[in-house]
Structures are given as C-alpha cells and as structure tokens.
Amino acid sequence: MKFSNTLIPTLRDIPANAEIASHILLLRGGFIRQLGSGLYTWLPLGVRVLQKIERIVREEINKTDAHEVLMPFVQPGELWKESDRWEVMGPDLLRMQDRHENDYCLSPTHEEVITDLFRKNVKSYRQLPCTLYQIATKFRDEIRPRFGVLRSREFIMKDGYSFHIDEKSLHATYLAMHDAYSSILSRLALDFRSVEAHGGVIGDDENREFHVLADTGEDAIAYSKVSSYASNLEKAEAVATGDVATASETLTKVSTPNIRTINGLVECLDVPIERTVKTLIVQGRDSPIGLVLRGDHELHEIKAARLPNVLSPLTFTKESEVRHHVGCNVGSIGPVQLQIPYYVDRSVAVLSDFVCGANEDDFHLTGVNWNRDESLQSAAIQDLRKVVEGDPAPDGSGPLSIQRGIEVGHIFKLGTKYSHTMNATVLDERGESVNVLMGCYGLGVTRLAAAVIEQKHDEIGPLWPLEIAPAQVHLVALNVPRSSEVVNAANHVYEQLTTQGIEVLYDDRNERPGVKFADADLIGIPYRITIGERGLKENTVEYQHQRELKVDVSLDQVVPTLLQDLG
RNA sequence: CGGGACGUGGCGCAGUUUGGUAGCGCACAUGACUGGGGGUCAUGUGGUCGCCGGUUCAAAUCCGGCCGUCCCGACCA
C-alpha cells in the first residue's frame, strides 16, 4: 500500500470533540471519521484493523465448531412483537415502516431472527448441538453515544447463538465460547478479565462479561489478583469475615447535639468510622424499610431494590415521613428498637460495641451489641453495600482490587427464554416436542479496536499489536523524489517485502521527513524501516520496532531481519 | 430525558460583553529556498458566521424558535 494513493488524513490538532485516547488517536491517525452522532466511517487503515480483528475472531470461533451466517440488518417488527421485545427494548430499537406501512427495525441484536431460522429448519435433537454466528452491523439508538467508536450507535459485532437439547450440552458450548473469547483477547495482547454480571434485556441466566481493563472503561470491576474471581461492581458480592467479638462495653445513650452525619459523629465521639452504623430509610411494600450499613460503606441500590418487600426502583423515604414512622430526624436513626422492619448489611452483623442513632433527635447509642441490645434475625442479614478496594473476595482468595473495564464481550445462557416465546422446538429421543436451550455470545469488533488503543498507546500515538496493526511494517523513504538512490532502494525494499507477503505501508510521498515521522507515529505500525541519503552513504537503513528498538541495518539485511522478527 | 457547554473556510480557534462591510494559525494551490522530527519566504484560493424568523439605517454580535455536536448521569457489544 502506497501512502501517495490511499486516504490517510492524519490530523495535527486534537479534534475538539474527542476526549479519550482511542477517539483522539483513531481520528488523528486517519482511521475513522465521524458522520453523525454515534456514526463513523472507517477509512482504509481502520478497515484493515477491523478485518484483522475479524480474522482472529473467525479463527477462534470456528475452532468451536460454530458456523458463520449473515442475517439481515433490517428486520420485520413481527418477529420482535412475537418475542415481546418490540416493547421491552424501548427507544434503543430504531423502528421504521416500509412503503406498505409494515413495521421494521434496525437490528440491535439477532436472537429473534436466529430463533426463527432455527425453528423453521431444525426439527430433531439429532441435529443438535448447533452453533451459528455472524460478524455484522448492529444499530442501537443509544441514549448517549460517546467516546467515539467505543460507544457508537452503529457498530460491528460478532454475535453467536447456540442450540441444545440439554443443559449439559449448553454448558459445554458456553465454556467453549469462554475459552474462545479468552484466546481472542489474548491474541490481541489485551489485559482482560471475565467477570460476573447482570444479563440486562437479553437474559438474566448465567452470564459472563469480558472486560478490557482501562481507566476509561465505563464499568468498575472488582477482581482478585490471585484467583480468577472477577465481578462487575454492579453485581459484586460484599462479604464480611470474622466472628463477632464479645461485647466489652455497656450500652450508653449519649447526647450528640446537631450531629446528623457520620463524619460529624466520628468527630463528636472520636470513634473509628468502621465502628459507626448508619440507617437509611427506603420505601417498602407495606411500610418504610430500614437499611443498616457501616458508616464508611456505600449502599448498593441495585442489591437493595431486589430485597423482599423493598420497592423497585429504590426510593428514599421523605424526611417528614421518616419522622412520622421513626420519631426522629434522619441523622439519629438506629436499629435498636426501630419501629419499622429493617435489613442489616453483613458487615454490620459482625460488629460489636458499635455506635448508632438512638431514634431520638440529638442522641446516639454507643457500645451497642447485637442480641444483647437488639435481636438480629438471620433473615435480616443481607448484602446491601458496594464492595470497596481491599474487601475480601467471595471465593476467599484474598483482598479485592477494583479497576475500570471496557465491556467488549458478553456470553449468556439464555435457556428457553426465546425458544419458549417463539416456539422453537425439536423432537427429543422419545419423540416428544421440547423447547431447545439457547446460548448467545456477543463480541464488539469495532469496540475492540478502540479498546486496544485505550490499553496500548503512549503520548504520541497508538502501539498496535502486530496481529492487528494496519500493516506489519511502515517503509519511510526520506527526501523523495530528490534522491534517486533513496527512491531506488525504497522501491526495491518495497518489492521484496511485497513479494514475501509482508504487509507494508510505503510512504512514497514528497513530504519533509518531519511530516513523515509524525504521520508514522500517529499511525502506529509496529515495525518501521527508514531509508535516507544519510544512511545509504554507509549502505544502511534504519530499522525500528515501536519505541524500544532503533538500529542501523545494512540495506540488503533489512528484509531478512524483518522476516526473522516477524517469525 | 435531566444538568452543562459549544456551533465562525478542510482542521484548531479569536471576534459576540459594548451591533458598523469577517480575522489568525495550520492545511490547500503556485513559485523560490530548504531537506533526518509537522521548515522559511512570497503570491493566491476558499466562509450567505448551524437554520428560520424578529429588532435595527445596519446583526457573527441583540431577541425568539428550531436543528446539530460534545461533556456529566440513567442504558449497553
């Protein structure tokens, strides 16, 4: 590929609309251009990166005996009504009508179409298991597209779907996909974690998200450094370790005038925040419900909203109503003799000699102990809080670390969710009609391209891993066309490389060296060969690998050297 | 959708407060010089200032409406 006849519109300035590394560098390096909100054109270099990611995806997915199909992007609304998702999906689903005023939508995912394909064409358990996938364009009318191609509305995704006669078979494919995804992300040289997560609108059975660790990720991931435990923070279980210490203090009611916050309480009574307890009041089905947490912990609203009798979505009770039910202001509530039902976080349940509100304005209790001062039912002990850095991992492997991650993949066991609503059945070995079990497996291709840059870049440009770089080597000819020696040498190297099947971007433009170097940095191809008059006097060229290697190599040795390094 | 910001040649921006005939840098074209990290000089091309309406002798600037884009939140590959 010659630079002079392709389109690589690099940018000197940082585009005004771009904030994060991947967005800035994809724009500046001439990989993408924005068309509209959440809509991007992939330019020649960008397409090469995508194609290479797709090639890796195909290789690894094909190994699982999955087979590639290609389904329509525009889909009949009828199918979506059948699965009930015409309503459930909400405005994310871009709907439209054709000239006959029939409903259609742009596909955000393909469960309906694949299930329809399956039910019309597969009738016997003997044809199972069966896994089909595609690499195709999706459209989700995101509430807020952002970060360039990391959260765009139109994007390319690998989506796979498997069909099974029993759970054992489904589980085998689910594990195979887990392995395949791990292989793909490893080949992309990414630091990633497979994490526990919520299923969202697709299905809430067993599922696993794949996250590329990066500070710009939209999710927080809690993981163990020594085991494979990892969980999306929105799901991560908070556990409490240790037994309850024996009570050593006596229950005392102390005056705490005007103290309404935990920080104020800590200061006023000079107690460690870990020994303080706060009580939040939320709306319940029959009456308000108290949620008792340690002072330094944060309520996990999703967990709380799922508790029996708690209203979802979680709603805090108004202060005036709190006084009506509890008899004091929100800064003095505590579990001891609380007049409404309450739940206690696991970390609070193991506390002894703690401090909490006295359910009376301007008073708190110190030296509080469960069962001596207030009975604690085991059913009331629940996981209510967000995990924090250093919490014990639920698998007992040690402290948790928390990092942000970019969700690039998600695998689910769907069970019969779609086969039931859409009546996808096969005959089993007894001749009875049964709903098939399904799994689905998504992997964001365009998002991966951005995620790679988020993890692999420095101040001056992307550092593409060799397997997905837009080319393997960037050949820079300096001072063309003035120096015929340089032109001849560069042309010769270009031909040699091309003959060897090496992918090369050949900068044959009549540009100043500085321009060529700057562009090469912005493009980020891992190997670079620079040919200039200065080196040619000694019959050498410059050979470079990313930022860590830069040596002079003799002209006739440079191609063999590169071939050797490429393996 | 709630909160915030922005919209002026291809890109990045100034000008808007205080209305008066649209400017800078880069890019682009031509020429000269230069030639290993976005070089210099000269000449030149390119904008109905997001759109519609209003106020005014006069609107990029003031007023109203609309559209678009970005950032923070709820949602997701």
XYZ file of C-alpha atoms in Angstrom, chain A residues 44-259:
216
model
C -8.611 2.315 4.713
C -6.303 1.921 7.713
C -9.231 1.444 10.071
C -10.798 -1.181 7.864
C -7.545 -3.108 7.862
C -7.534 -3.151 11.652
C -11.149 -4.318 11.736
C -10.505 -7.034 9.188
C -7.624 -8.342 11.225
C -9.674 -8.417 14.391
C -12.396 -10.219 12.451
C -9.906 -12.746 11.131
C -8.782 -13.598 14.655
C -12.388 -13.823 15.791
C -13.282 -16.154 12.925
C -10.300 -18.396 13.544
C -11.047 -18.837 17.219
C -14.820 -19.109 16.897
C -14.538 -21.578 14.024
C -12.447 -23.793 16.301
C -15.539 -24.273 18.475
C -17.385 -25.795 15.508
C -19.547 -22.750 15.133
C -20.529 -21.790 11.598
C -20.813 -18.388 10.075
C -24.054 -16.977 8.685
C -25.128 -13.493 7.698
C -28.533 -12.198 8.747
C -30.434 -9.089 7.669
C -29.781 -5.792 9.379
C -33.352 -4.668 8.685
C -35.843 -6.937 10.384
C -39.621 -7.350 10.416
C -41.277 -5.916 13.511
C -43.495 -9.008 13.660
C -40.642 -11.113 14.996
C -39.902 -8.626 17.724
C -43.536 -8.496 18.730
C -43.524 -12.248 18.976
C -40.649 -12.219 21.487
C -42.229 -9.236 23.320
C -39.118 -7.190 22.783
C -40.848 -4.725 20.413
C -41.997 -3.076 23.654
C -39.318 -4.220 26.093
C -36.408 -2.833 24.090
C -37.784 0.684 24.306
C -36.316 3.525 22.270
C -32.989 1.760 21.771
C -34.748 -0.118 18.985
C -34.885 2.092 15.913
C -38.259 1.372 14.309
C -39.452 2.294 10.863
C -42.066 1.427 8.301
C -41.764 0.389 4.718
C -43.956 1.681 1.860
C -46.716 -0.717 2.841
C -46.659 0.692 6.362
C -45.330 -2.560 7.787
C -43.176 -2.269 10.909
C -39.459 -2.878 10.672
C -36.470 -2.195 12.869
C -32.719 -1.923 12.573
C -31.295 -4.889 14.378
C -29.640 -4.231 17.728
C -29.083 -7.990 18.114
C -30.303 -11.125 16.354
C -31.951 -13.518 18.822
C -35.312 -13.253 17.074
C -34.020 -13.872 13.589
C -31.778 -16.756 14.565
C -34.540 -18.380 16.598
C -36.898 -18.041 13.661
C -34.287 -19.509 11.337
C -33.775 -22.391 13.699
C -37.421 -23.272 14.293
C -38.136 -23.330 10.591
C -35.218 -25.551 9.718
C -34.285 -27.793 12.630
C -36.720 -30.407 13.902
C -34.726 -33.120 15.626
C -32.442 -33.393 18.613
C -30.149 -35.325 16.337
C -29.218 -32.050 14.614
C -28.024 -30.615 17.925
C -25.964 -29.039 19.227
C -25.703 -26.313 16.640
C -23.867 -23.007 16.891
C -24.162 -20.224 14.331
C -22.553 -16.811 14.337
C -22.111 -13.746 12.224
C -19.983 -10.634 12.098
C -22.397 -7.893 11.261
C -23.519 -4.328 11.710
C -25.828 -3.530 14.601
C -27.728 -0.404 15.488
C -28.708 0.680 18.973
C -30.166 4.118 19.401
C -28.082 4.753 22.494
C -29.278 7.355 24.955
C -25.881 8.900 24.736
C -23.292 7.803 22.210
C -19.848 8.734 23.420
C -16.119 8.175 23.294
C -16.115 7.830 19.528
C -16.243 4.282 18.393
C -16.228 2.916 21.942
C -19.919 3.610 22.320
C -21.314 4.337 18.910
C -24.849 3.725 17.751
C -23.918 1.761 14.670
C -21.203 -0.780 15.321
C -19.884 -4.142 14.218
C -20.379 -7.107 16.488
C -19.671 -10.794 16.330
C -22.832 -12.423 17.608
C -23.184 -16.172 18.028
C -26.133 -18.339 19.048
C -26.150 -21.960 20.124
C -28.962 -24.521 20.382
C -29.047 -27.531 22.679
C -31.171 -30.400 23.809
C -29.941 -30.273 27.402
C -28.113 -28.137 29.912
C -25.000 -30.265 29.732
C -24.609 -29.538 26.046
C -25.344 -25.831 26.545
C -22.784 -25.651 29.294
C -20.134 -27.284 27.111
C -20.638 -24.697 24.376
C -20.771 -21.882 26.920
C -17.388 -22.977 28.230
C -16.010 -23.373 24.717
C -17.056 -19.807 23.950
C -15.486 -18.634 27.172
C -12.243 -20.234 26.058
C -12.563 -18.841 22.542
C -13.091 -15.313 23.847
C -10.109 -15.675 26.145
C -7.990 -16.808 23.201
C -9.149 -13.922 21.036
C -8.383 -11.313 23.686
C -5.038 -12.927 24.424
C -4.123 -12.801 20.741
C -4.990 -9.123 20.818
C -2.439 -8.815 23.636
C -5.079 -7.360 25.939
C -5.152 -7.360 29.730
C -8.700 -8.534 30.359
C -10.977 -10.222 32.900
C -14.026 -12.378 32.527
C -16.496 -11.150 35.123
C -19.831 -11.970 36.721
C -22.535 -9.630 35.527
C -26.182 -8.879 35.057
C -27.845 -10.092 31.902
C -29.842 -6.989 31.048
C -32.580 -7.213 28.445
C -31.104 -10.221 26.698
C -31.491 -12.677 29.551
C -30.535 -12.961 33.200
C -29.407 -16.539 33.441
C -25.782 -17.491 33.852
C -23.676 -14.985 32.000
C -20.213 -13.568 31.900
C -18.824 -10.262 30.654
C -15.358 -9.806 29.181
C -13.721 -6.575 30.181
C -10.561 -4.978 28.879
C -9.001 -3.191 31.836
C -8.627 0.524 31.160
C -9.167 3.680 33.179
C -11.590 4.986 30.579
C -13.847 1.950 30.924
C -17.468 2.593 31.775
C -17.745 -0.186 34.359
C -15.908 -0.799 37.581
C -14.602 -4.336 38.031
C -13.778 -5.972 41.337
C -11.308 -8.809 40.983
C -8.904 -10.951 42.897
C -5.260 -10.718 41.962
C -4.600 -14.318 42.867
C -7.709 -16.175 41.699
C -9.983 -15.966 38.686
C -12.708 -14.233 40.683
C -13.906 -11.052 38.980
C -17.227 -9.290 39.058
C -18.853 -6.210 37.698
C -19.173 -3.826 40.625
C -22.893 -3.642 39.972
C -23.052 -7.336 40.815
C -20.056 -7.913 43.100
C -20.907 -9.641 46.353
C -19.746 -7.997 49.544
C -18.804 -10.485 52.232
C -17.866 -9.949 55.847
C -15.212 -12.009 57.520
C -14.507 -12.733 61.136
C -16.690 -13.585 64.075
C -18.471 -11.143 66.274
C -16.230 -10.047 69.124
C -17.694 -10.323 72.581
C -19.298 -7.252 73.981
C -16.935 -5.283 76.187
C -18.791 -2.003 76.505
C -22.091 -1.224 78.097
C -24.930 0.276 76.120
C -24.857 4.032 76.680
C -27.074 6.783 75.359
C -25.020 9.878 74.604
C -26.002 13.387 73.685
C -24.917 14.378 70.155
C -26.424 17.820 69.597
C -26.926 18.729 65.944
C -24.965 15.710 64.739
